[in-house]
PDB file of C-alpha atoms in Angstrom:
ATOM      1  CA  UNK A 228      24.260-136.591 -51.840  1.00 63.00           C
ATOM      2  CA  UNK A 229      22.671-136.598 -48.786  1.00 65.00           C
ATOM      3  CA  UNK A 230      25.315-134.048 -47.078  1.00 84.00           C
ATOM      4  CA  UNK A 231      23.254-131.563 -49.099  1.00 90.00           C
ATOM      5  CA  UNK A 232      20.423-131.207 -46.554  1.00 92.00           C
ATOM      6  CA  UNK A 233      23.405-130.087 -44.222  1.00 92.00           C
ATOM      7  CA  UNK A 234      24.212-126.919 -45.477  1.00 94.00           C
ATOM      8  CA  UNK A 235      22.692-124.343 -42.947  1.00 91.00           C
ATOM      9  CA  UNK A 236      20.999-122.796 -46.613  1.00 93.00           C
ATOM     10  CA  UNK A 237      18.432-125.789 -46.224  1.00 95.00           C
ATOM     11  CA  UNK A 238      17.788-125.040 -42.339  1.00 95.00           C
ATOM     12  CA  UNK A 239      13.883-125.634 -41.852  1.00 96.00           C
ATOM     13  CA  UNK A 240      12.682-126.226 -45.572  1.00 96.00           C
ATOM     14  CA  UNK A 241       9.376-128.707 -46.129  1.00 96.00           C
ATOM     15  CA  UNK A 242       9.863-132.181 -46.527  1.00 96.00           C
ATOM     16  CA  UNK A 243       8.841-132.274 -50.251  1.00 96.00           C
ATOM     17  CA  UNK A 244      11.365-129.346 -51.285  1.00 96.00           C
ATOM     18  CA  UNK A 245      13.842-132.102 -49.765  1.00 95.00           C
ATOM     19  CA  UNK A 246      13.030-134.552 -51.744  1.00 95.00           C
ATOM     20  CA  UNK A 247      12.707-132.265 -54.929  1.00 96.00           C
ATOM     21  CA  UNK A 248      16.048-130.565 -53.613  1.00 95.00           C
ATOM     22  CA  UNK A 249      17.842-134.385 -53.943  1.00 94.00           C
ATOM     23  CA  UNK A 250      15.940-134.672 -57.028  1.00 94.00           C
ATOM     24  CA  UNK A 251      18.010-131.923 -58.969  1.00 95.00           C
ATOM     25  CA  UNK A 252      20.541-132.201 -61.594  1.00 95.00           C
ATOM     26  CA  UNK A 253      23.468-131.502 -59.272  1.00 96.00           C
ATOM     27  CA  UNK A 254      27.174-131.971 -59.925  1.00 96.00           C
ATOM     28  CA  UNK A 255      29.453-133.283 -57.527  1.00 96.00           C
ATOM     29  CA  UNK A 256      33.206-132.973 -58.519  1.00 97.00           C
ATOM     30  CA  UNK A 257      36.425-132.355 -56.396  1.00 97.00           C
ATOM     31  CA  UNK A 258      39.435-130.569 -56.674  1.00 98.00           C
ATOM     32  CA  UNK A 259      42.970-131.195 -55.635  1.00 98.00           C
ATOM     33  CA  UNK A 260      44.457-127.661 -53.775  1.00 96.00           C
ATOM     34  CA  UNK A 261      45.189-124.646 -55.899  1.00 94.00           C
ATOM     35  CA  UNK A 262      43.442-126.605 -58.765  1.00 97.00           C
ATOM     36  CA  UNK A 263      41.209-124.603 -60.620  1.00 97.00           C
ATOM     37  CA  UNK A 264      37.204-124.489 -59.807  1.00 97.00           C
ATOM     38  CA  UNK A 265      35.828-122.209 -63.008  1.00 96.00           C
ATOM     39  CA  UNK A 266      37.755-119.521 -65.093  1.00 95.00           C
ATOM     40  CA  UNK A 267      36.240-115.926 -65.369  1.00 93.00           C
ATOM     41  CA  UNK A 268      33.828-115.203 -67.771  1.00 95.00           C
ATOM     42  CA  UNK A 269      32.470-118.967 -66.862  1.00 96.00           C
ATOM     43  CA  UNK A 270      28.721-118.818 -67.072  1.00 96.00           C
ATOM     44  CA  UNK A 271      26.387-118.189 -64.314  1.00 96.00           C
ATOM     45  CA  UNK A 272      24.636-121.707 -63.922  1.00 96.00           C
ATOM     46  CA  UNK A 273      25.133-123.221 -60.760  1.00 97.00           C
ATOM     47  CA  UNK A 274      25.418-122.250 -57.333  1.00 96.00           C
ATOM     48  CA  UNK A 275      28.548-123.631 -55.809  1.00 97.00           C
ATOM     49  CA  UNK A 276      27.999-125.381 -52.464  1.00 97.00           C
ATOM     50  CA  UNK A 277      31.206-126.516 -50.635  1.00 96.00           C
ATOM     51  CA  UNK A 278      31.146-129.861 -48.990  1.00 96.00           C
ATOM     52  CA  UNK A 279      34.656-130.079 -47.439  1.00 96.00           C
ATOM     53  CA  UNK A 280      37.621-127.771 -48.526  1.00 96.00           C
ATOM     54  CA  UNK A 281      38.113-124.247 -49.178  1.00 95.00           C
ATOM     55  CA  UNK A 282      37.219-122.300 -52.685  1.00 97.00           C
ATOM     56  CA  UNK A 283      38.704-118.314 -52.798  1.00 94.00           C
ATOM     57  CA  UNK A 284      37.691-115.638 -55.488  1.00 93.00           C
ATOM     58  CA  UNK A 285      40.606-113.923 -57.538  1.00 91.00           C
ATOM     59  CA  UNK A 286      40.819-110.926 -59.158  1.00 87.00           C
ATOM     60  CA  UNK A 287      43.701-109.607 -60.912  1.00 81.00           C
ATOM     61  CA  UNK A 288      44.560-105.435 -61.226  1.00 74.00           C
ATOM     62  CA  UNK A 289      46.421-104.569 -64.394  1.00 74.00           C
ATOM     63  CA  UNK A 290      49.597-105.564 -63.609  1.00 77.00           C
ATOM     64  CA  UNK A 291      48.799-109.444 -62.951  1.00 73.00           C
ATOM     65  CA  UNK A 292      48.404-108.664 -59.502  1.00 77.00           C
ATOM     66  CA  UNK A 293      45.999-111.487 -57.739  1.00 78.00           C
ATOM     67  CA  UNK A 294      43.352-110.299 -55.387  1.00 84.00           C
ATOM     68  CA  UNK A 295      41.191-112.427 -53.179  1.00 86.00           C
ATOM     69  CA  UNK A 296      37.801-111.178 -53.184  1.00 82.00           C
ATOM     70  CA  UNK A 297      36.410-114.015 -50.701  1.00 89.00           C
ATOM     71  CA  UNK A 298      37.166-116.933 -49.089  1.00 92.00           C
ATOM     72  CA  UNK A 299      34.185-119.864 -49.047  1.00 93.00           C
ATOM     73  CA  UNK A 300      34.488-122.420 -46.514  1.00 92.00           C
ATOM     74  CA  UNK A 301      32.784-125.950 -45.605  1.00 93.00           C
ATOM     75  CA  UNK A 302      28.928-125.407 -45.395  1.00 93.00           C
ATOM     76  CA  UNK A 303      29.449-122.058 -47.525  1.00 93.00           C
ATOM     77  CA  UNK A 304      27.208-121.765 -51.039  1.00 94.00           C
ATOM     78  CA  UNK A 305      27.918-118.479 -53.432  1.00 93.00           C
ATOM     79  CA  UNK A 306      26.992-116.600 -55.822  1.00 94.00           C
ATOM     80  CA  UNK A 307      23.236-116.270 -55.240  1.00 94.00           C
ATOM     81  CA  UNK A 308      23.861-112.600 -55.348  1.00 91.00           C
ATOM     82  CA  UNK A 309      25.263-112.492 -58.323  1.00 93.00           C
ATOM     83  CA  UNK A 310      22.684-114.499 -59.905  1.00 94.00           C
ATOM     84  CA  UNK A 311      19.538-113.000 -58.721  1.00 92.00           C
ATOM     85  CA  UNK A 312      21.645-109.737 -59.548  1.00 91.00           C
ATOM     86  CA  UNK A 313      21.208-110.754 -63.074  1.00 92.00           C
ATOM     87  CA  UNK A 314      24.749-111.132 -63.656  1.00 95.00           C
ATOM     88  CA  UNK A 315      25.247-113.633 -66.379  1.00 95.00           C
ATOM     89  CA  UNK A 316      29.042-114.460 -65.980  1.00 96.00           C
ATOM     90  CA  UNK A 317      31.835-115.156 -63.046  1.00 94.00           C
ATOM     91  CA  UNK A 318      33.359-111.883 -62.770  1.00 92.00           C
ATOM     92  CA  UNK A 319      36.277-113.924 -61.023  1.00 93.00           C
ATOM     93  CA  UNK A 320      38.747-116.894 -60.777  1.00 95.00           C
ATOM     94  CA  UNK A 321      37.920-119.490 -58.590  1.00 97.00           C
ATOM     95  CA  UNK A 322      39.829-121.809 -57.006  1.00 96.00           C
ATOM     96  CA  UNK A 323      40.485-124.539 -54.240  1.00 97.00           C
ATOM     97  CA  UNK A 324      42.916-123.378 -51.736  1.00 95.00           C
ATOM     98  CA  UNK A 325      43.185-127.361 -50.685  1.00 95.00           C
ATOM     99  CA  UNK A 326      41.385-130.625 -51.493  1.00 97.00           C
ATOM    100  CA  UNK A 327      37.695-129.877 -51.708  1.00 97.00           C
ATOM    101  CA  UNK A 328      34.367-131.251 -52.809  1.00 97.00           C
ATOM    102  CA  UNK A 329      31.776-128.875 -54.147  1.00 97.00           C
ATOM    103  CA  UNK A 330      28.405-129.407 -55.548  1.00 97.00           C
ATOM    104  CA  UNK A 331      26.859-128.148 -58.190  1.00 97.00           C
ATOM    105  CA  UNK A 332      23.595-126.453 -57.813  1.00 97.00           C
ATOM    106  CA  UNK A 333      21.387-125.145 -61.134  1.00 97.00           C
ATOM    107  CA  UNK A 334      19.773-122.387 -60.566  1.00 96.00           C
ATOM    108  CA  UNK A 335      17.185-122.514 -63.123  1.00 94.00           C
ATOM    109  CA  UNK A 336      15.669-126.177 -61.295  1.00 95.00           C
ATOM    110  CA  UNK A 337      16.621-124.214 -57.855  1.00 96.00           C
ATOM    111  CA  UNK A 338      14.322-121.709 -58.463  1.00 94.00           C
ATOM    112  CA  UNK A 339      11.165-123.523 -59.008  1.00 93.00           C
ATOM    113  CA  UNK A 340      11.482-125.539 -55.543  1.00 95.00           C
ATOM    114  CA  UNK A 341      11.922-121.896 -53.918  1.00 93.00           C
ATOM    115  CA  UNK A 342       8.576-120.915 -55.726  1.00 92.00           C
ATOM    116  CA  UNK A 343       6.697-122.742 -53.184  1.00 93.00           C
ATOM    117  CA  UNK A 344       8.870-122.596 -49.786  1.00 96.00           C
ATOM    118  CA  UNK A 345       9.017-119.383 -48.802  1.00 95.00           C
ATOM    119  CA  UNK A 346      11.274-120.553 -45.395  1.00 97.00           C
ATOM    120  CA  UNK A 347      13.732-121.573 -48.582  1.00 96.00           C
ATOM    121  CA  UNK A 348      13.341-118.410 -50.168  1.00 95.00           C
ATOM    122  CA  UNK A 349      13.929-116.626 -46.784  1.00 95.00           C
ATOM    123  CA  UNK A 350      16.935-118.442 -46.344  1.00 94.00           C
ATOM    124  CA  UNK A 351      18.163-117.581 -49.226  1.00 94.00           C
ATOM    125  CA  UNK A 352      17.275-113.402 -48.318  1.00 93.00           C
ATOM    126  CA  UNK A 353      19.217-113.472 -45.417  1.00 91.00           C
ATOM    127  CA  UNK A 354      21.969-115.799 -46.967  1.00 90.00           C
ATOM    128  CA  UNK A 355      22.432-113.012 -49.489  1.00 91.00           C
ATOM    129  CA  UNK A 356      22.038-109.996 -46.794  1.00 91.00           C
ATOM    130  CA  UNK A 357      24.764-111.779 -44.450  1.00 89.00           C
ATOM    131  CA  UNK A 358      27.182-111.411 -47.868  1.00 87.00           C
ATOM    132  CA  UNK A 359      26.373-108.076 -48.602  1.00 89.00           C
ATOM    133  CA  UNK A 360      26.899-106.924 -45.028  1.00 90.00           C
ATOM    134  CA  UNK A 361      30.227-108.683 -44.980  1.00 90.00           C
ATOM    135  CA  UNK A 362      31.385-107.033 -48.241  1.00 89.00           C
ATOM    136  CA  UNK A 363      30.282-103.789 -46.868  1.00 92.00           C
ATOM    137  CA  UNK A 364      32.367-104.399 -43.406  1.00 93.00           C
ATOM    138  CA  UNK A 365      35.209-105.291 -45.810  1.00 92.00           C
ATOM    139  CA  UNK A 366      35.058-102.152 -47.880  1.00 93.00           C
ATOM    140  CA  UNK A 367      34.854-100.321 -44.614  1.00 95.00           C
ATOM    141  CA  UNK A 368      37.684-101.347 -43.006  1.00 95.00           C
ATOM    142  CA  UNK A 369      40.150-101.413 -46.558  1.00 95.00           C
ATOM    143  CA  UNK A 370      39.855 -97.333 -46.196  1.00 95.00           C
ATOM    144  CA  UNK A 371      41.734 -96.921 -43.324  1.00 97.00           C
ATOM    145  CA  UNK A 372      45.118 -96.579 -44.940  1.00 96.00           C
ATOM    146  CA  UNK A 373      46.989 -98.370 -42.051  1.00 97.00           C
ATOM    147  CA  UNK A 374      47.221-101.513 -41.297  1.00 97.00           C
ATOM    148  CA  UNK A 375      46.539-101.363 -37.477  1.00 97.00           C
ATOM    149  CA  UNK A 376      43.169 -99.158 -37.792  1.00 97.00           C
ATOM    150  CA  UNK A 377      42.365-102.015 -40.460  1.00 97.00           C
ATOM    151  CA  UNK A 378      42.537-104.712 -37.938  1.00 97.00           C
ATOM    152  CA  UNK A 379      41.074-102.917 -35.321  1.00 97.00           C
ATOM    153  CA  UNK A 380      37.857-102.390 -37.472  1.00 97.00           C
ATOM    154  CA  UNK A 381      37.705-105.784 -37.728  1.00 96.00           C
ATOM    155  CA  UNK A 382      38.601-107.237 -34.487  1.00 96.00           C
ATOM    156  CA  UNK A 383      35.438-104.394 -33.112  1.00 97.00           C
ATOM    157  CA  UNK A 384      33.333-105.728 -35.444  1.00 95.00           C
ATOM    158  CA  UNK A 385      33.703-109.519 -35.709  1.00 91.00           C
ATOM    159  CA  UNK A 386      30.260-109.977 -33.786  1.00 89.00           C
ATOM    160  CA  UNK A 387      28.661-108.961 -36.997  1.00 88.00           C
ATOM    161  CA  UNK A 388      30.642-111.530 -39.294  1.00 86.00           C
ATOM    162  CA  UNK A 389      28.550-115.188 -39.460  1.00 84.00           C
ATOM    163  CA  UNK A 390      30.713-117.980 -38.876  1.00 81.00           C
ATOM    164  CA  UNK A 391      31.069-119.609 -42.287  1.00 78.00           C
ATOM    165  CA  UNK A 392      32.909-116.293 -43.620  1.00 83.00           C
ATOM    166  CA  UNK A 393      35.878-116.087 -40.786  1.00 86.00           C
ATOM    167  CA  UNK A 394      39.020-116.415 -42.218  1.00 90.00           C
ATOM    168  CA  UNK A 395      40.981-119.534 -40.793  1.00 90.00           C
ATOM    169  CA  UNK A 396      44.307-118.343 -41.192  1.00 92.00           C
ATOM    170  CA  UNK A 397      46.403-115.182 -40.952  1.00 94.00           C
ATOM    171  CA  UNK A 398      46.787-115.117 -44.562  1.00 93.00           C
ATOM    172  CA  UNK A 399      43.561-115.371 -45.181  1.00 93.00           C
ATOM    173  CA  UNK A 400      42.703-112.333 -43.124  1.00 95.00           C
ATOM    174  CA  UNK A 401      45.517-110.599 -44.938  1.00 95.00           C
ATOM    175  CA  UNK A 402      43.757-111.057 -48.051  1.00 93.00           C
ATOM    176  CA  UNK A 403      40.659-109.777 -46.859  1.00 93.00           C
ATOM    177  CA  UNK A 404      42.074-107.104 -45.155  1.00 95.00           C
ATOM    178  CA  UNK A 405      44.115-106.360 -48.402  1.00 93.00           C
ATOM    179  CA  UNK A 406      47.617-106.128 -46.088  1.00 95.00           C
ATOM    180  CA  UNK A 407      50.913-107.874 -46.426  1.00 93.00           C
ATOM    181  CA  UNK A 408      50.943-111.014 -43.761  1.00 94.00           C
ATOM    182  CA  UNK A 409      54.544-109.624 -42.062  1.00 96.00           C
ATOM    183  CA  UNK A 410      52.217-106.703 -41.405  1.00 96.00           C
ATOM    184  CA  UNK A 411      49.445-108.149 -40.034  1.00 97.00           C
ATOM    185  CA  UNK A 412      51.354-110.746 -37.620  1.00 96.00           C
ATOM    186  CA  UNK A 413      52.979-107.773 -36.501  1.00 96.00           C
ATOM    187  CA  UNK A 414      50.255-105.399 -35.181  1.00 97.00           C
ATOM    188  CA  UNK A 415      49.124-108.827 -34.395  1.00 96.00           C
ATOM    189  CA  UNK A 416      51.806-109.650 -31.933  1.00 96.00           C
ATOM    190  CA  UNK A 417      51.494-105.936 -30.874  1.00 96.00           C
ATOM    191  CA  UNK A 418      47.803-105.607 -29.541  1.00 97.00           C
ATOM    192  CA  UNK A 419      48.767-109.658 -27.878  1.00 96.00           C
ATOM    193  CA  UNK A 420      52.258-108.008 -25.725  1.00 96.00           C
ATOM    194  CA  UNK A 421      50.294-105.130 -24.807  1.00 96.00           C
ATOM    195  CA  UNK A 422      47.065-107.037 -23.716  1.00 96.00           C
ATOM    196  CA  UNK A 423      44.868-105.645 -26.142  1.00 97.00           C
ATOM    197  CA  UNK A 424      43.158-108.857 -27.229  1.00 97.00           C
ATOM    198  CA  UNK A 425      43.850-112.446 -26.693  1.00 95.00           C
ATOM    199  CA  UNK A 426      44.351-115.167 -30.042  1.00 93.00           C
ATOM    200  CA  UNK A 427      44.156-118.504 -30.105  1.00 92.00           C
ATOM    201  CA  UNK A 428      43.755-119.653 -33.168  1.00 90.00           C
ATOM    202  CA  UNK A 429      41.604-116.930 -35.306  1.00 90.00           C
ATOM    203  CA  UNK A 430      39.593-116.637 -32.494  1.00 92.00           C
ATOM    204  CA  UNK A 431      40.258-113.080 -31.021  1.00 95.00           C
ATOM    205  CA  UNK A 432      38.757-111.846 -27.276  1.00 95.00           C
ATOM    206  CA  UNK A 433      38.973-108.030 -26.594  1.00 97.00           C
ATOM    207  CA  UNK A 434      40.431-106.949 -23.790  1.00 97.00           C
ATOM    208  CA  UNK A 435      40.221-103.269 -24.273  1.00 97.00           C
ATOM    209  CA  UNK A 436      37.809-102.182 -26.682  1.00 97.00           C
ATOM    210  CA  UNK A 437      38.671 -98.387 -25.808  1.00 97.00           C
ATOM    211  CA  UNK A 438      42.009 -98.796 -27.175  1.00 97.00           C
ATOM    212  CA  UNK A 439      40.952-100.198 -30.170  1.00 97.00           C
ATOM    213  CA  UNK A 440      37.985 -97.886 -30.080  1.00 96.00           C
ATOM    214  CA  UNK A 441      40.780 -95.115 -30.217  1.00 96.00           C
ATOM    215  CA  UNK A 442      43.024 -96.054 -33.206  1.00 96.00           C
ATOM    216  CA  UNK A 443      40.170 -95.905 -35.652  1.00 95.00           C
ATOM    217  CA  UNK A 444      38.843 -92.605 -34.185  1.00 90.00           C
TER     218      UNK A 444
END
């Protein structure tokens, strides 16, 4: 259990909120991929902290249709702002996307170690201010109605997205981008031939920000 102290969450904290941190009632379990984590309407208990593997959020519309509300990576812990938002219940699916480990944090024991480090319970602030700017960059860039100007918000503004919430894969960026992945490997491909940016991986490098600058003007 010892991988706990890794999580960048714990960066800094006192030596005795360690020990009391090691000394909780946590859960470790793991989950083959697409194997379900917790149903909707699961209660609001732990905070999920993922060792190794990949967890998303669905959401379904009306018609059955799945949407991913997040991805959560290695090193990635959720929903603290749901929980100090008072919400009671997951208002989503959760799953594992391939073969994870995830620990299981209560809250209630949580929250009487961050009573007395307050470099845990800034961590914790800025954990849940990194989210809520992400979301926001999200919901800014889904109302551009096409795809490209989508991306292009995205690509400008990937300095402001912290590491542990990049999407690893087209697909995943799809989903967060709520586009079809045809679509986005093809405006992909696009700003590549015509030396707009550079990808290797799902790391991107602007080449001309003034073109990109343009489509979402």
């Amino acid at each position: 259990m010892t991988n706990l102290l890794k999580f960048k969450l714990f960066d800094n904290i006192s030596e005795e909120s360690k020990k009391e941190l090691l000394g909780l009632s946590i859960i470790e379990k793991s989950y083959q991929s697409n194997e379900v984590v917790l149903r909707r309407n699961s209660e609001l208990k732990y905070a999920l902290l993922i060792d190794k593997g990949c967890l998303k959020a669905a959401e379904y519309t009306i018609n059955g249709k799945e949407i991913v509300s997040s991805y959560y990576f290695e090193g990635d812990a959720f929903p603290f702002y749901l929980y100090f938002g008072n919400t009671k219940t997951f208002p989503y699916d959760v799953y594992a996307t391939k073969k994870s480990t995830v620990y299981f944090l209560p809250f209630k024991e949580f929250e009487d170690i961050m009573d007395t480090d307050i470099v845990l319970t800034k961590n914790i602030l800025k954990f849940i201010a990194e989210y809520t700017s992400f979301n926001k960059l999200v919901i800014r860039a889904t109302q551009y109605p096409r795809v490209i100007e989508r991306l292009a918000y995205w690509i400008i503004h990937l300095d402001e997205v912290d590491y542990l919430k990049l999407p690893t894969s087209q697909a995943m960026l799809a989903d967060i981008l709520r586009v079809n992945r045809p679509s986005l490997n093809q405006e992909l491909r696009y700003l590549r031939k015509n030396n707009i940016i550079e990808l290797e991986g799902m790391n991107f490098e602007i080449l001309d920000m003034d073109y990109l600058k343009q489509i979402i003007d």
